[in-house]
Structures are given as structure tokens and as C-alpha cells.
Amino acid sequence: MLAERWEDRETEWATARCKDGTGDLTALFFSEQLDDIARAKAICAECPLREACFEDALARHEPYGVWGGRLFFKGKVLAFKRPRGRPPKNAQSMIA
Ligand code: SF4
């Protein structure tokens, strides 16, 4: 029974959008660059495994990376990531 479940899982994961067989996308999914994170999320947006991927990442307590289209940072799921450095002086006007 358990073996059957794992076989199903293997079949499912074969359809993952990030699984290109080269591992070239790994850096994208674990980057701290905002444009890389956006690209990783865009790949996840087209993935049929998005919800399962996110739930599994939560269950594994993933510390970092984009999983299921969401960004994990220091073990927390962030709604968005701020750019590095100090916020611009006119940050308040940008929020309003
Ligand atoms: S949701 Fe994203 S990280 Fe998860 S399997 Fe799909 S493409 Fe990969």
C-alpha cells in the first residue's frame, strides 16, 4: 500500500515544472534576488503540483526557497520579499 503511494508520487513529481533534469533551476528557486524569485514563482504558477508542493514544504519545515509558488525565508512563508538595503526616503509616499 505504501509502495503504491510512493509510485503515485513518483508519477506526480515527474510532471513538476521545475524538474528539467539538469538542476539548472535550483539556483533560481533558492535565490535572494527579487527577479529570480519572481521567475521561480511564475514557473510554479503553471505547475499542476503547486498545492501539494506547498503543503509538503510546510510539513518538512523547509527553511528557504520557493515551494508551491510561495517564498520560504528562515522557515516562514513571506507574502513578499523586500529588496536589500535601506528603504528609499520616500517609502511612505510609495505605500500610499
Ligand atoms: S510548485 Fe514549483 S517548486 Fe513545486 S514542484 Fe511545481 S514548479 Fe517545482
PDB file of C-alpha atoms and ligand atoms in Angstrom:
ATOM      1  CA  MET A   1       0.000   0.000   0.000  1.00  0.00           C
ATOM      2  CA  LEU A   2       2.733   2.467   0.983  1.00  0.00           C
ATOM      3  CA  ALA A   3       4.800   1.442  -2.043  1.00  0.00           C
ATOM      4  CA  GLU A   4       1.823   2.172  -4.300  1.00  0.00           C
ATOM      5  CA  ARG A   5       1.509   5.630  -2.793  1.00  0.00           C
ATOM      6  CA  TRP A   6       5.179   6.338  -3.475  1.00  0.00           C
ATOM      7  CA  GLU A   7       4.787   5.106  -7.047  1.00  0.00           C
ATOM      8  CA  ASP A   8       1.908   7.557  -7.489  1.00  0.00           C
ATOM      9  CA  ARG A   9       4.084  10.288  -6.013  1.00  0.00           C
ATOM     10  CA  GLU A  10       6.902   9.489  -8.444  1.00  0.00           C
ATOM     11  CA  THR A  11       4.457   9.777 -11.326  1.00  0.00           C
ATOM     12  CA  GLU A  12       3.140  13.071  -9.981  1.00  0.00           C
ATOM     13  CA  TRP A  13       6.581  14.602  -9.447  1.00  0.00           C
ATOM     14  CA  ALA A  14       7.567  13.707 -12.990  1.00  0.00           C
ATOM     15  CA  THR A  15       5.159  16.489 -14.051  1.00  0.00           C
ATOM     16  CA  ALA A  16       6.793  19.155 -11.876  1.00  0.00           C
ATOM     17  CA  ARG A  17       7.543  22.299 -13.882  1.00  0.00           C
ATOM     18  CA  CYS A  18      10.854  22.803 -12.073  1.00  0.00           C
ATOM     19  CA  LYS A  19      12.066  19.308 -12.916  1.00  0.00           C
ATOM     20  CA  ASP A  20      14.096  19.939 -16.043  1.00  0.00           C
ATOM     21  CA  GLY A  21      16.524  17.062 -15.490  1.00  0.00           C
ATOM     22  CA  THR A  22      19.563  19.323 -15.296  1.00  0.00           C
ATOM     23  CA  GLY A  23      19.217  21.009 -11.926  1.00  0.00           C
ATOM     24  CA  ASP A  24      19.835  24.355 -13.624  1.00  0.00           C
ATOM     25  CA  LEU A  25      16.756  25.875 -11.998  1.00  0.00           C
ATOM     26  CA  THR A  26      17.924  25.141  -8.453  1.00  0.00           C
ATOM     27  CA  ALA A  27      19.738  28.467  -8.084  1.00  0.00           C
ATOM     28  CA  LEU A  28      16.621  30.293  -9.267  1.00  0.00           C
ATOM     29  CA  PHE A  29      14.426  28.674  -6.635  1.00  0.00           C
ATOM     30  CA  PHE A  30      16.897  29.440  -3.828  1.00  0.00           C
ATOM     31  CA  SER A  31      17.990  32.895  -4.944  1.00  0.00           C
ATOM     32  CA  GLU A  32      17.594  36.029  -2.840  1.00  0.00           C
ATOM     33  CA  GLN A  33      17.301  38.199  -5.965  1.00  0.00           C
ATOM     34  CA  LEU A  34      13.802  39.577  -6.403  1.00  0.00           C
ATOM     35  CA  ASP A  35      13.718  38.963 -10.156  1.00  0.00           C
ATOM     36  CA  ASP A  36      14.821  35.324  -9.673  1.00  0.00           C
ATOM     37  CA  ILE A  37      12.160  34.807  -7.001  1.00  0.00           C
ATOM     38  CA  ALA A  38       9.529  36.243  -9.345  1.00  0.00           C
ATOM     39  CA  ARG A  39      10.670  33.907 -12.139  1.00  0.00           C
ATOM     40  CA  ALA A  40      10.539  30.885  -9.801  1.00  0.00           C
ATOM     41  CA  LYS A  41       7.037  31.858  -8.674  1.00  0.00           C
ATOM     42  CA  ALA A  42       5.968  32.209 -12.306  1.00  0.00           C
ATOM     43  CA  ILE A  43       7.185  28.671 -13.018  1.00  0.00           C
ATOM     44  CA  CYS A  44       5.250  27.383 -10.005  1.00  0.00           C
ATOM     45  CA  ALA A  45       2.115  29.228 -11.155  1.00  0.00           C
ATOM     46  CA  GLU A  46       1.962  26.866 -14.151  1.00  0.00           C
ATOM     47  CA  CYS A  47       2.721  23.723 -12.121  1.00  0.00           C
ATOM     48  CA  PRO A  48      -0.017  21.136 -11.514  1.00  0.00           C
ATOM     49  CA  LEU A  49       1.601  20.202  -8.189  1.00  0.00           C
ATOM     50  CA  ARG A  50       1.530  23.666  -6.662  1.00  0.00           C
ATOM     51  CA  GLU A  51      -0.711  22.995  -3.664  1.00  0.00           C
ATOM     52  CA  ALA A  52       0.828  19.593  -2.841  1.00  0.00           C
ATOM     53  CA  CYS A  53       4.299  21.092  -3.163  1.00  0.00           C
ATOM     54  CA  PHE A  54       3.453  23.917  -0.764  1.00  0.00           C
ATOM     55  CA  GLU A  55       1.826  21.597   1.786  1.00  0.00           C
ATOM     56  CA  ASP A  56       4.787  19.192   1.659  1.00  0.00           C
ATOM     57  CA  ALA A  57       7.232  22.078   2.137  1.00  0.00           C
ATOM     58  CA  LEU A  58       5.272  23.217   5.187  1.00  0.00           C
ATOM     59  CA  ALA A  59       5.258  19.679   6.596  1.00  0.00           C
ATOM     60  CA  ARG A  60       9.042  19.379   6.066  1.00  0.00           C
ATOM     61  CA  HIS A  61       9.626  22.792   7.664  1.00  0.00           C
ATOM     62  CA  GLU A  62      11.553  23.999   4.644  1.00  0.00           C
ATOM     63  CA  PRO A  63      13.744  26.901   5.739  1.00  0.00           C
ATOM     64  CA  TYR A  64      14.376  28.582   2.371  1.00  0.00           C
ATOM     65  CA  GLY A  65      13.339  28.628  -1.244  1.00  0.00           C
ATOM     66  CA  VAL A  66      10.291  28.925  -3.447  1.00  0.00           C
ATOM     67  CA  TRP A  67       7.968  25.984  -2.963  1.00  0.00           C
ATOM     68  CA  GLY A  68       4.488  25.773  -4.419  1.00  0.00           C
ATOM     69  CA  GLY A  69       4.761  29.341  -5.607  1.00  0.00           C
ATOM     70  CA  ARG A  70       5.441  30.728  -2.130  1.00  0.00           C
ATOM     71  CA  LEU A  71       8.658  32.050  -0.676  1.00  0.00           C
ATOM     72  CA  PHE A  72      10.081  30.438   2.453  1.00  0.00           C
ATOM     73  CA  PHE A  73      12.620  32.530   4.343  1.00  0.00           C
ATOM     74  CA  LYS A  74      14.053  31.496   7.703  1.00  0.00           C
ATOM     75  CA  GLY A  75      11.282  28.904   7.981  1.00  0.00           C
ATOM     76  CA  LYS A  76       8.447  31.377   7.436  1.00  0.00           C
ATOM     77  CA  VAL A  77       6.256  31.933   4.414  1.00  0.00           C
ATOM     78  CA  LEU A  78       6.645  35.518   3.242  1.00  0.00           C
ATOM     79  CA  ALA A  79       3.968  37.391   1.339  1.00  0.00           C
ATOM     80  CA  PHE A  80       6.737  39.341  -0.381  1.00  0.00           C
ATOM     81  CA  LYS A  81      10.447  39.950  -0.010  1.00  0.00           C
ATOM     82  CA  ARG A  82      11.855  43.395   0.498  1.00  0.00           C
ATOM     83  CA  PRO A  83      14.846  44.447  -1.560  1.00  0.00           C
ATOM     84  CA  ARG A  84      18.179  44.609   0.244  1.00  0.00           C
ATOM     85  CA  GLY A  85      19.346  47.830   1.823  1.00  0.00           C
ATOM     86  CA  ARG A  86      17.575  50.756   3.367  1.00  0.00           C
ATOM     87  CA  PRO A  87      14.130  51.720   2.125  1.00  0.00           C
ATOM     88  CA  PRO A  88      14.036  54.844  -0.027  1.00  0.00           C
ATOM     89  CA  LYS A  89      13.382  58.139   1.778  1.00  0.00           C
ATOM     90  CA  ASN A  90      10.065  58.470   0.016  1.00  0.00           C
ATOM     91  CA  ALA A  91       8.937  54.966   1.039  1.00  0.00           C
ATOM     92  CA  GLN A  92       5.830  56.357   2.798  1.00  0.00           C
ATOM     93  CA  SER A  93       4.669  58.040  -0.372  1.00  0.00           C
ATOM     94  CA  MET A  94       5.231  54.779  -2.276  1.00  0.00           C
ATOM     95  CA  ILE A  95       2.971  52.857   0.146  1.00  0.00           C
ATOM     96  CA  ALA A  96       0.073  55.319  -0.003  1.00  0.00           C
TER      97      ALA A  96
HETATM   98  S1  SF4 B   1       5.140  24.044  -7.419  1.00  0.00           S
HETATM   99 FE1  SF4 B   1       7.082  24.980  -8.066  1.00  0.00          FE
HETATM  100  S2  SF4 B   1       8.667  24.118  -6.724  1.00  0.00           S
HETATM  101 FE2  SF4 B   1       6.828  22.838  -6.542  1.00  0.00          FE
HETATM  102  S3  SF4 B   1       7.110  21.169  -7.996  1.00  0.00           S
HETATM  103 FE3  SF4 B   1       5.967  22.772  -9.047  1.00  0.00          FE
HETATM  104  S4  SF4 B   1       7.452  24.079 -10.076  1.00  0.00           S
HETATM  105 FE4  SF4 B   1       8.553  22.827  -8.570  1.00  0.00          FE
END
